CSV table of C-alpha atoms in Angstrom, one decimal:
chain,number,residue,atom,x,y,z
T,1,UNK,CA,121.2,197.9,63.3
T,2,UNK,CA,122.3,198.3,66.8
T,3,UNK,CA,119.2,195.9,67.8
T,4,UNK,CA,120.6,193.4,66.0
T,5,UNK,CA,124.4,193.0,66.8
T,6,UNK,CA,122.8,193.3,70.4
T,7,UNK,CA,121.0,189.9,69.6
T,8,UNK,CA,124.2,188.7,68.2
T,9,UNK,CA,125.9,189.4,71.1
T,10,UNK,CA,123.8,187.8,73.6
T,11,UNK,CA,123.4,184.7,71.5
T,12,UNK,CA,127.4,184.3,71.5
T,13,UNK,CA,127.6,184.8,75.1
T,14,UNK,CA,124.7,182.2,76.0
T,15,UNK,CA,126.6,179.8,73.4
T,16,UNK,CA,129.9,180.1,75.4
T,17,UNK,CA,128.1,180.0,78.5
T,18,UNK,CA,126.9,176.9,77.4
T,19,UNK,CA,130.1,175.4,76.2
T,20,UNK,CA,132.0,176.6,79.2
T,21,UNK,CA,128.9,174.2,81.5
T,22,UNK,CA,129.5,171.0,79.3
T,23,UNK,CA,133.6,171.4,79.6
T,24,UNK,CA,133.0,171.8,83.2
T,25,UNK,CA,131.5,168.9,83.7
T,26,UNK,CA,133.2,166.2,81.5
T,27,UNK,CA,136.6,166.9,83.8
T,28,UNK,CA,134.0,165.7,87.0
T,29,UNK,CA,133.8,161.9,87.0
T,30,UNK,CA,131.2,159.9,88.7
T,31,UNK,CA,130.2,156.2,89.1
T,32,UNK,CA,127.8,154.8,86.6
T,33,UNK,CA,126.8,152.2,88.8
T,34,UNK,CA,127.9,151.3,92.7
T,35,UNK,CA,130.0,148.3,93.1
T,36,UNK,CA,127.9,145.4,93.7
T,37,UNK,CA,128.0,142.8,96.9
T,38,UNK,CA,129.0,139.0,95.6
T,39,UNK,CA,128.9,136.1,97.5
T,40,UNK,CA,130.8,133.4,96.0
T,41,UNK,CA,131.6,129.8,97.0
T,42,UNK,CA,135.2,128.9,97.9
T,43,UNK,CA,137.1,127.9,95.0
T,44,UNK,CA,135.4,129.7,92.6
T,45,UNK,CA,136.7,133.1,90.3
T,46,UNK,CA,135.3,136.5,90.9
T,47,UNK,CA,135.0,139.9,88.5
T,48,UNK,CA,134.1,142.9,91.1
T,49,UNK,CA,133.4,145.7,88.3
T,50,UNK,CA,133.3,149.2,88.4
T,51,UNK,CA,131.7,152.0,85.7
T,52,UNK,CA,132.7,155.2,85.6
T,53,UNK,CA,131.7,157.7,83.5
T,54,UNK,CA,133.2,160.8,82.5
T,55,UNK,CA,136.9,159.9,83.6
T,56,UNK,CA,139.1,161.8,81.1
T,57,UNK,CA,142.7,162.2,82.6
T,58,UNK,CA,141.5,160.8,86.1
T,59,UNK,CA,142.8,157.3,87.1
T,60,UNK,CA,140.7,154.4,89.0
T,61,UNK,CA,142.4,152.3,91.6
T,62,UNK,CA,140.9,149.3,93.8
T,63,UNK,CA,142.0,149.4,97.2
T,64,UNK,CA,141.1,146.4,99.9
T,65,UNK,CA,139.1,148.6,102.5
T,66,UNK,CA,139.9,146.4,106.2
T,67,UNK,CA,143.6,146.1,105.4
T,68,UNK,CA,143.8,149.3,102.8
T,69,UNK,CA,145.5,147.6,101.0
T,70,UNK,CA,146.3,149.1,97.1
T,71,UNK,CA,145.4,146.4,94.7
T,72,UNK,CA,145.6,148.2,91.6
T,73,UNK,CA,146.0,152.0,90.2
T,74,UNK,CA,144.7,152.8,87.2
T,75,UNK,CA,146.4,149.9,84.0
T,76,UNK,CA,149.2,147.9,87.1
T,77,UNK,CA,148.5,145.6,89.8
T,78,UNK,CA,150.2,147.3,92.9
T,79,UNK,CA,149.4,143.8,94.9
T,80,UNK,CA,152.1,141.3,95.2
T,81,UNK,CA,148.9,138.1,95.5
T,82,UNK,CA,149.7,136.3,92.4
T,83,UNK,CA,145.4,135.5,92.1
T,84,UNK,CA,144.9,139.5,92.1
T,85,UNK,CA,143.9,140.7,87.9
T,86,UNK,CA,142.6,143.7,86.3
T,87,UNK,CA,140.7,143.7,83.5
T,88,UNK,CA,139.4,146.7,81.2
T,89,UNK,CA,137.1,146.4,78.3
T,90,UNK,CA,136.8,150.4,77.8
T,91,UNK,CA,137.9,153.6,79.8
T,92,UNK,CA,134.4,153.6,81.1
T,93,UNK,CA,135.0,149.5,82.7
T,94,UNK,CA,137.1,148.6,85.4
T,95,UNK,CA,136.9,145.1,86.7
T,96,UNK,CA,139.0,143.4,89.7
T,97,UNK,CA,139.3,139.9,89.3
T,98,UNK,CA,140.3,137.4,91.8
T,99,UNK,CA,141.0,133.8,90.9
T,100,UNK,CA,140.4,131.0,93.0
T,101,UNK,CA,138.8,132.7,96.0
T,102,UNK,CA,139.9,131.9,99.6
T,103,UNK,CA,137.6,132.7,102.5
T,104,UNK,CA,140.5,135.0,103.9
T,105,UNK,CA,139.4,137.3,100.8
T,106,UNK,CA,135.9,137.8,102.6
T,107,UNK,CA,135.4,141.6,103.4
T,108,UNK,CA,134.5,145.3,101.4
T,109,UNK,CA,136.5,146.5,98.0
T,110,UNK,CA,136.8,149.8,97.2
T,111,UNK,CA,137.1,151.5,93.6
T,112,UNK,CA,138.0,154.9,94.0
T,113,UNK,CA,138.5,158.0,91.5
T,114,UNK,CA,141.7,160.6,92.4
T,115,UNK,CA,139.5,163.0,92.5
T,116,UNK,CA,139.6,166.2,94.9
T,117,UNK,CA,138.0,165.3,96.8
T,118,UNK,CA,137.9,161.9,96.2
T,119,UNK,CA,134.9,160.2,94.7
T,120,UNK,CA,134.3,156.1,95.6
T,121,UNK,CA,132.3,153.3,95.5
T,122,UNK,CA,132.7,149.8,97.4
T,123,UNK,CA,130.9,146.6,97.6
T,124,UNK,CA,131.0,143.4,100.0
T,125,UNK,CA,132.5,140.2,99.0
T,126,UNK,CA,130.8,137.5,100.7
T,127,UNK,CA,132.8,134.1,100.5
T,128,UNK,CA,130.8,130.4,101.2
T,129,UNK,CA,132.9,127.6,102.3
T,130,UNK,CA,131.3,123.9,102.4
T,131,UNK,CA,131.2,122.3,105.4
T,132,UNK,CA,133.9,120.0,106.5
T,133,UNK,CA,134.0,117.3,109.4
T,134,UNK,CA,136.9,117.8,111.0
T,135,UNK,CA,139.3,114.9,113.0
T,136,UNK,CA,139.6,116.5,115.9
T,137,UNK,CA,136.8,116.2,118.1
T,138,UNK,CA,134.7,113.5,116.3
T,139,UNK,CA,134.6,109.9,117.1
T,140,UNK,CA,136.9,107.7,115.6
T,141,UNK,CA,134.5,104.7,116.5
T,142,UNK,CA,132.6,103.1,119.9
T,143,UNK,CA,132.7,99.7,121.5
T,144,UNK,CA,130.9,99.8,124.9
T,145,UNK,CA,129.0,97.2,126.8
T,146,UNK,CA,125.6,96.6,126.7
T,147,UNK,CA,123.4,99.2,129.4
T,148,UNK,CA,126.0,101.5,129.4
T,149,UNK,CA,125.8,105.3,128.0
T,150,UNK,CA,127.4,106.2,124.9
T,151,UNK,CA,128.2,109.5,123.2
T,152,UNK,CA,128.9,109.8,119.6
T,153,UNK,CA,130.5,113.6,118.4
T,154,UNK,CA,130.8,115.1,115.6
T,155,UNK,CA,133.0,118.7,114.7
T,156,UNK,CA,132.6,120.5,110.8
T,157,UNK,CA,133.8,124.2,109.5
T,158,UNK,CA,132.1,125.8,107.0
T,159,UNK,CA,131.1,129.1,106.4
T,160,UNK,CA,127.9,129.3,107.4
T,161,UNK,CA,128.3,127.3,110.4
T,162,UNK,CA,127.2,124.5,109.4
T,163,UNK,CA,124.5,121.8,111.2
T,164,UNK,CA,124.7,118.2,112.4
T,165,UNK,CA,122.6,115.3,111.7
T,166,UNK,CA,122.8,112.0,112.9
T,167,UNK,CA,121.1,109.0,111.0
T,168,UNK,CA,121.9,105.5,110.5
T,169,UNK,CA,123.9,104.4,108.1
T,170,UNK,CA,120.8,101.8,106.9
T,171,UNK,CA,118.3,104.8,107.3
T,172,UNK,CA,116.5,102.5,109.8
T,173,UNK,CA,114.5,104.2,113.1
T,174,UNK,CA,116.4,104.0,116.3
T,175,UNK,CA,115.7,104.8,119.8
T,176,UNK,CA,116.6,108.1,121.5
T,177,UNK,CA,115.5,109.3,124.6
T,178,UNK,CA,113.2,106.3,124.8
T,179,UNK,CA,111.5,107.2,121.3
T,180,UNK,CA,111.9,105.8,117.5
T,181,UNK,CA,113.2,108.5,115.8
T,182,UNK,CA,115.0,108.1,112.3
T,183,UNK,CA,117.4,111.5,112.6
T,184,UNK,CA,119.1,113.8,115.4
T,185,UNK,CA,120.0,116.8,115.0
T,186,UNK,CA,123.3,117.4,117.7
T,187,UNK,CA,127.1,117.7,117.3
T,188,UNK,CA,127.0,115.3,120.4
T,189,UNK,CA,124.3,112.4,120.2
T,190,UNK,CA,123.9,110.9,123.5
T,191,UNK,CA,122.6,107.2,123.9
T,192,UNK,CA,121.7,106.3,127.6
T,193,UNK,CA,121.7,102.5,128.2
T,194,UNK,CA,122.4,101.3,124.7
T,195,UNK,CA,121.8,98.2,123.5
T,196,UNK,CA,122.2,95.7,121.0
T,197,UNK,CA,119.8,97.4,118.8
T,198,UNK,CA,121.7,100.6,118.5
T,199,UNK,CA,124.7,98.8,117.4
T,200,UNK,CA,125.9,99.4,114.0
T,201,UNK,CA,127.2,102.4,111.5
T,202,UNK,CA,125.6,105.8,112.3
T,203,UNK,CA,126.5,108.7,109.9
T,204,UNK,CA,127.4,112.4,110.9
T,205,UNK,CA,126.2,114.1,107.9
T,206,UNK,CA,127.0,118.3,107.9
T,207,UNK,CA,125.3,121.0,105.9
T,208,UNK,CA,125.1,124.2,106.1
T,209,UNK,CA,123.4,125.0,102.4
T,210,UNK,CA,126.6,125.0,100.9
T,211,UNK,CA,127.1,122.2,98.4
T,212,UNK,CA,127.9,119.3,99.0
T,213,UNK,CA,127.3,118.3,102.2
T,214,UNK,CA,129.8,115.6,103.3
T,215,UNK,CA,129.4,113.2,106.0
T,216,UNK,CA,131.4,110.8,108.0
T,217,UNK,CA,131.0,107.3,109.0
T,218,UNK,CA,131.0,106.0,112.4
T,219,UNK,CA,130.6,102.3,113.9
T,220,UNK,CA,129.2,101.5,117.1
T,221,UNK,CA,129.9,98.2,118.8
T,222,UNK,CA,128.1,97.0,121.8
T,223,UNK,CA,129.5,93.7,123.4
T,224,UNK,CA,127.4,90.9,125.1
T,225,UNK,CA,127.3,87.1,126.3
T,226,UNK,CA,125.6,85.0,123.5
T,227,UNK,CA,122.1,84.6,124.2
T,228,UNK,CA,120.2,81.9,122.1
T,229,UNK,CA,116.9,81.1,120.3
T,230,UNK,CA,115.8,77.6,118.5
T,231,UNK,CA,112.3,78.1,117.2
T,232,UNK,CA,111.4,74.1,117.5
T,233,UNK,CA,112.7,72.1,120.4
T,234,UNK,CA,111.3,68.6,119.2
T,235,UNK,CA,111.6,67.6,115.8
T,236,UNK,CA,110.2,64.5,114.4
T,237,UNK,CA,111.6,62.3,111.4
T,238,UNK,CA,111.0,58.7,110.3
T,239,UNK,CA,113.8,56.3,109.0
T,240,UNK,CA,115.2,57.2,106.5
T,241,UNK,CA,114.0,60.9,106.1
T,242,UNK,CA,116.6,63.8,105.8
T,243,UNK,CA,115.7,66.3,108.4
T,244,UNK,CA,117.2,70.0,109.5
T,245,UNK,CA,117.5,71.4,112.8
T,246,UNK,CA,117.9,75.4,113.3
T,247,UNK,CA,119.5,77.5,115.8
T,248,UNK,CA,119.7,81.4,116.2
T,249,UNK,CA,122.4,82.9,118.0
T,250,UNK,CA,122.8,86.7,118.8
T,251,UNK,CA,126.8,87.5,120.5
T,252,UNK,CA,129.5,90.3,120.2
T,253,UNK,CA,132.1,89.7,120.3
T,254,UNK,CA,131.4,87.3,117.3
T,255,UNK,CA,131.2,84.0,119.2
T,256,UNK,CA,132.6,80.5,118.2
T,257,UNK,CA,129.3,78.1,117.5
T,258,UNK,CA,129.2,74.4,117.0
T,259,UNK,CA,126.8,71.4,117.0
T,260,UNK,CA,127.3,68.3,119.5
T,261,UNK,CA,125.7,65.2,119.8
T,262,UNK,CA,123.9,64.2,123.8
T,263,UNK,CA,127.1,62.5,124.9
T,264,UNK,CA,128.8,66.1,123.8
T,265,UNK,CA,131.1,65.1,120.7
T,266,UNK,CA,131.1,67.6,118.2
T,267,UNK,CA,129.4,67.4,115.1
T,268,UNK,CA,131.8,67.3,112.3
T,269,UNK,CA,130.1,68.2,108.1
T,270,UNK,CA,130.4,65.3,106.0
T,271,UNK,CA,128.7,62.3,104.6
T,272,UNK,CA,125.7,62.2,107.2
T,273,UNK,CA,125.9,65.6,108.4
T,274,UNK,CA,126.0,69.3,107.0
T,275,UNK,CA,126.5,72.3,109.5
T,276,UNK,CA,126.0,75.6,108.0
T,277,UNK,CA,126.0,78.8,109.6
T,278,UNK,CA,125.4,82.6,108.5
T,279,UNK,CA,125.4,86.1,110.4
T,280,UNK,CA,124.2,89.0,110.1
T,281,UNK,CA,126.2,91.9,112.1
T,282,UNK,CA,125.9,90.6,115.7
T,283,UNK,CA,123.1,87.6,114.4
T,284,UNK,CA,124.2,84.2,113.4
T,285,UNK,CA,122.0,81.7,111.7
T,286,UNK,CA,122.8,77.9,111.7
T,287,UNK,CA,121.6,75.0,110.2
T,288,UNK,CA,122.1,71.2,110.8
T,289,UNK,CA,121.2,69.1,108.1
T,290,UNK,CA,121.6,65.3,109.3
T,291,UNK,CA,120.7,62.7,106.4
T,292,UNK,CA,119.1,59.6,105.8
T,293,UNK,CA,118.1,59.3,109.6
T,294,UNK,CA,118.7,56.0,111.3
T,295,UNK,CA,117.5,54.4,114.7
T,296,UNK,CA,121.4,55.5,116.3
T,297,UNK,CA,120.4,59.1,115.2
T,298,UNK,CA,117.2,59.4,117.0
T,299,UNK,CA,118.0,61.2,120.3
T,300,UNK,CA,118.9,65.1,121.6
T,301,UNK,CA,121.3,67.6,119.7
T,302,UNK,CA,122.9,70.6,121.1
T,303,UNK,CA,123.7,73.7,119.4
T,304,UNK,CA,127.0,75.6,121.3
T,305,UNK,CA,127.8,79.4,120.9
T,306,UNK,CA,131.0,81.1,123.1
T,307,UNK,CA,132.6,83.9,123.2
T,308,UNK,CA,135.1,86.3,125.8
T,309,UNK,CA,132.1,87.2,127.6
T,310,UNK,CA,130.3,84.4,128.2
T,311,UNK,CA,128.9,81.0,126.8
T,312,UNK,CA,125.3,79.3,126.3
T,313,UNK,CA,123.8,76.3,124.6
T,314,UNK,CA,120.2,74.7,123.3
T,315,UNK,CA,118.9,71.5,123.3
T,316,UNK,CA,116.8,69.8,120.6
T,317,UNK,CA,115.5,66.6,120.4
T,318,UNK,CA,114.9,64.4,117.6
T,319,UNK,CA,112.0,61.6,117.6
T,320,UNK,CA,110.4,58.6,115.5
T,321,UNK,CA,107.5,58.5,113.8
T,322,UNK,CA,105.9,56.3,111.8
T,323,UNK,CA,107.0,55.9,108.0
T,324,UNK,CA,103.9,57.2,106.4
T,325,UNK,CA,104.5,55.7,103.4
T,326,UNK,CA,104.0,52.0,104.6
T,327,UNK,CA,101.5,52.4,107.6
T,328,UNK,CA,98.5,51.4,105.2
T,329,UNK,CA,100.4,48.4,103.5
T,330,UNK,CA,101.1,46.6,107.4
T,331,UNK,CA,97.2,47.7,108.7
T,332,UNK,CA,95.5,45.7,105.8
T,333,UNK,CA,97.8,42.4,106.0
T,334,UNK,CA,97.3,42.2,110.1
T,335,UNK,CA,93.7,43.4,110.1
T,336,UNK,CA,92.2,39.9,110.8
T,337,UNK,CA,95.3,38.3,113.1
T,338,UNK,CA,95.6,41.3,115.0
T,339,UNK,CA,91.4,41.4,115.7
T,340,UNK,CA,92.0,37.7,117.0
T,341,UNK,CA,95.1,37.6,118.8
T,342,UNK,CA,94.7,41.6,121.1
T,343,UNK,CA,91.7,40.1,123.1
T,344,UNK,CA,93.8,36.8,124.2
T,345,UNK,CA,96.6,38.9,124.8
T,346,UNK,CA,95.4,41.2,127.3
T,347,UNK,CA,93.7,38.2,128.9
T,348,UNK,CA,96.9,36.4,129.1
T,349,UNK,CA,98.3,39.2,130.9
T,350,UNK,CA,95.4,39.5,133.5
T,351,UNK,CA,95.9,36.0,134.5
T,352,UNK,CA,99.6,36.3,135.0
T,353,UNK,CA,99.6,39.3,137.1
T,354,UNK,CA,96.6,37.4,139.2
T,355,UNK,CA,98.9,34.7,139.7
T,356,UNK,CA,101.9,37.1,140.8
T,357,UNK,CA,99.8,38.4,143.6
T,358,UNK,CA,101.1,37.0,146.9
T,359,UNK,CA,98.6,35.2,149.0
T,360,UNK,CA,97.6,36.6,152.6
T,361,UNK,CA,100.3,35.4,155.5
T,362,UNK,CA,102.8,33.7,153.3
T,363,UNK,CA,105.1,36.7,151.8
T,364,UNK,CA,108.1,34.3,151.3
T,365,UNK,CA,107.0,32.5,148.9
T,366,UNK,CA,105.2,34.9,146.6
T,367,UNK,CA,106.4,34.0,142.8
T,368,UNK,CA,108.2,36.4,140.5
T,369,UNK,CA,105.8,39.0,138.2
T,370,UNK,CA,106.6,37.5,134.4
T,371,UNK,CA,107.6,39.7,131.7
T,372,UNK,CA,106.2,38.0,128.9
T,373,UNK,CA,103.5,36.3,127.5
T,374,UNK,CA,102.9,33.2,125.3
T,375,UNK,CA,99.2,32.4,123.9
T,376,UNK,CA,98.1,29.8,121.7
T,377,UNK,CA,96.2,31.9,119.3
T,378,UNK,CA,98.9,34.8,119.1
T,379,UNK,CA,101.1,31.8,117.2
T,380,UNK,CA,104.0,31.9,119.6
T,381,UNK,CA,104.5,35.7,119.5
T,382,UNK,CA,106.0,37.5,122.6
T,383,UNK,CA,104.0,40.5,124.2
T,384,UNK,CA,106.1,42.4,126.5
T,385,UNK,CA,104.2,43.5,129.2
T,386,UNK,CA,102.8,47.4,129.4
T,387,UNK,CA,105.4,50.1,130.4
T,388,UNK,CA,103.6,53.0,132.3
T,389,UNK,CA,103.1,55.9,130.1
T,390,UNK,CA,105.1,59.3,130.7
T,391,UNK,CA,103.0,61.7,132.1
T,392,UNK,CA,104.9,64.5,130.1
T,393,UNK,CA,106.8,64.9,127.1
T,394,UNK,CA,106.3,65.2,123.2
T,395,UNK,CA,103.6,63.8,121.6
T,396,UNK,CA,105.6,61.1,119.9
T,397,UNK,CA,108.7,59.6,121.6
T,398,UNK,CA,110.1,56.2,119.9
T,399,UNK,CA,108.2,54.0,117.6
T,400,UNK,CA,104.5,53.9,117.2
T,401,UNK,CA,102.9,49.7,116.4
T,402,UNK,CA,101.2,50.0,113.9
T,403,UNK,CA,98.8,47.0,115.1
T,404,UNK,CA,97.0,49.1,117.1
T,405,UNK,CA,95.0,50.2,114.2
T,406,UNK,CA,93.4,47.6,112.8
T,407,UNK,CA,91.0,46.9,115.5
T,408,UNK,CA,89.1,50.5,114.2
T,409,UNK,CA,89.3,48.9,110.6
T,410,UNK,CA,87.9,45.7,111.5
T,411,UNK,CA,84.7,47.4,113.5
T,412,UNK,CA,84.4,49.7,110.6
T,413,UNK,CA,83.6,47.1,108.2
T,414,UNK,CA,80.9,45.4,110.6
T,415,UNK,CA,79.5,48.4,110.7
T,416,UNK,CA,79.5,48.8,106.8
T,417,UNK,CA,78.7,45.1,106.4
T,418,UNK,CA,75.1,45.7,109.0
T,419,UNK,CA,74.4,49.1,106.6
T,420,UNK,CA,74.3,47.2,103.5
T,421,UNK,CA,71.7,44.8,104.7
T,422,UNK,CA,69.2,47.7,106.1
T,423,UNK,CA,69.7,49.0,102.5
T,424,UNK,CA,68.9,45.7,100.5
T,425,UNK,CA,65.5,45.2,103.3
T,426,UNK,CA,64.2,48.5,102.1
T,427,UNK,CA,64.6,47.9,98.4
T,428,UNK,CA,62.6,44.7,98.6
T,429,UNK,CA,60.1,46.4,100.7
T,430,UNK,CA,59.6,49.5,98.0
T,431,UNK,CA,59.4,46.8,95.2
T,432,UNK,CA,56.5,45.3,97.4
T,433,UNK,CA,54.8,48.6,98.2
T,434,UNK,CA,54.9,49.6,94.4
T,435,UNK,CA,53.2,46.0,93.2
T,436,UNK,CA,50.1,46.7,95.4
T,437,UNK,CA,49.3,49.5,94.5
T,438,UNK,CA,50.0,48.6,90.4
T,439,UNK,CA,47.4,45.9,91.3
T,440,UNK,CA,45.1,48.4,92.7
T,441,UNK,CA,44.7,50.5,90.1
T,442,UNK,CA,44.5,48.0,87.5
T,443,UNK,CA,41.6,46.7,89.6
T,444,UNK,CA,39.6,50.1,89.0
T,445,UNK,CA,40.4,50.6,85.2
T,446,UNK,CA,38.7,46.6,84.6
């Protein structure tokens, strides 16, 4: 009997032992789970929680842990920042919400239990800020003279810093440091002895893994005296023929250009002529169309380009040529005349200049050289006597007689005319061959 209320006894006292343990250590709270680092982008909300477990009649509060700073304590918000929340889903959750996050709220945020002593958790809030380019300390824009040294810069904030690239605005290669390259990486980018073809739009573009990059636009001008390219100097046309001339011209400042005529009057679009011009940033293109050309429009043509730093011009010259749509018809009517009349000619023209020879010892009375030429069998046509020949120039230069070609056509047919009878001597001397021997063989089979 006594063993067993023994028993009892130390069953009650292991129970209470027991109960005494647990009661313990529900009024000792502790964190579930540590409060987390967040990074977060600028702009954005945020929900730092905290778990605790076991709070009872403790109380949670967040404090800011570089300024310590109460935020909350326990259900209030202690903090005066109107974008500083609480938010509780259970005695076990406590979560400190911040709305529209502002890098200044970058740092460590503490949840903490009034414990003694006091138990506590914190975590880092990381805030990202996209990169921005700034006005101070970039270029607005550049306008420097050809050769010289330019420097483009570009300033952005962001958090992380972020990094500069320099393109074109085109994505077209440029030259840096005396290679093609197609980006830079530099908040300055130096250009040493620029020139025409580093003008145009370059973009400053900053990133710093934070979207969205941004970038900035920013022109470069470089100024110099028109310079001037015509890709044919002589062009050639026949009467009536429309025919174009062209012109490139490469200026800044944008130059004033023009067309003139050889005595220097300016070329007006209208009936006979049409100017046209395009450009293309610092290239211009231009175009004269002149109409229906004539004998008056035969001649040179000048295309004119000015501007503030200088001016320039190009000449190009327009010559004859033969219609060659009624070459053919004049050759076969003047075939036989011409074949007759060119020997007498230039006999004619040997006796005349014998007889404008001066004789020996009597040099004042020596006749006068004639001009022209009259024979019998030309049928009272002028010759003029022969001009010397230019030694240089274009190919074609005023008009081209077309009598000088039929001489080639009438030797042609001779020769076709001295073929045609070899041809007919061997046919007759086949049909011969071929009746021997027929009267051969027919011998033998008799």
């Amino acid at each position: 009997m006594n063993s067993i209320r023994l028993l009892a006894l130390v069953c009650f006292v292991t129970w209470r032992a027991v109960q005494t343990v647990q009661a313990f250590g529900m009024m000792t709270p502790s964190f579930a789970e540590n409060v987390p680092n967040i990074t977060v982008v600028a702009g954005k909300d945020v929900v730092l929680p905290c778990i605790v477990d076991n709070l009872e009649h403790f109380k949670v509060a967040w404090v800011r842990v570089d300024t310590q700073t109460i935020l909350t304590i326990h259900t209030k918000v202690i903090s005066r920042n109107p974008r500083v929340g609480l938010a509780q889903s259970s005695k076990r959750h406590w979560y400190l919400r911040l709305k529209n996050v502002e890098p200044s709220d970058r740092g460590y945020y503490m949840c903490q239990i009034n414990t003694d002593p006091m138990e506590h958790s914190k975590g880092y809030l990381e805030v990202l800020v996209p990169p921005n380019i700034v006005d101070s300390g970039t270029t607005d824009g550049v306008v420097a003279r050809e050769g010289s040294n330019v420097s483009l810069s570009c300033r952005a904030t962001g958090h992380p810093e972020p990094n500069i690239t320099w393109k074109r605005e085109d994505g077209s290669e440029f030259i840096y440091n005396g290679v093609a390259v197609s980006a830079v990486e530099s908040e300055v980018l130096q250009l040493t002895k620029a020139s025409r073809l580093h003008m145009g739009p370059y973009l400053c573009i900053a990133s710093n893994g934070v979207p969205p990059s941004v970038s900035q636009r920013i022109p470069l001008k470089i100024q110099f005296p028109p310079m001037l390219w015509i890709p044919n100097q002589q062009e050639l046309a026949y009467n009536g023929q429309d025919v174009v001339l062209v012109c490139h011209i490469e200026a800044y400042p944008k130059s004033i250009n023009y067309w003139t005529t050889a005595k220097g009057d300016m070329i007006i679009s209208g009936d006979k002529y049409e100017a046209v011009s395009s450009d293309d940033s610092y290239r211009v293109y231009m175009r004269l169309k002149i109409r229906s050309v004539g004998l008056a429009d035969f001649g040179a043509y000048k295309c004119v380009a000015k501007n503030s730093l200088g001016e320039t011009d190009g000449t190009i010259k327009l010559y004859e040529i033969p219609n060659p749509h009624t070459t053919f018809g004049v050759t076969t009517t003047t075939t036989y005349r011409q074949t007759t009349t060119e020997p007498a000619i230039r006999h004619a023209k040997k006796k005349e200049r014998k007889r404008a020879k001066p004789n020996k010892g009597n040099n004042n009375n020596s006749p006068a050289i004639q001009n022209e030429v009259t024979d019998d069998n030309n049928h009272g046509d002028v010759v003029e006597d022969e001009a010397p020949q230019p030694t240089t120039g274009p190919t074609y230069y005023g008009t081209i007689d077309s009598r000088e070609q039929p001489s080639s056509s009438f030797a042609m047919s001779t020769s076709l005319k001295s073929r045609q009878c070899c041809v007919s001597n061997i046919l007759i001397c086949c049909v011969a061959y071929c009746f021997v021997v027929h009267q051969f063989i027919a011998s033998f089979s008799v």
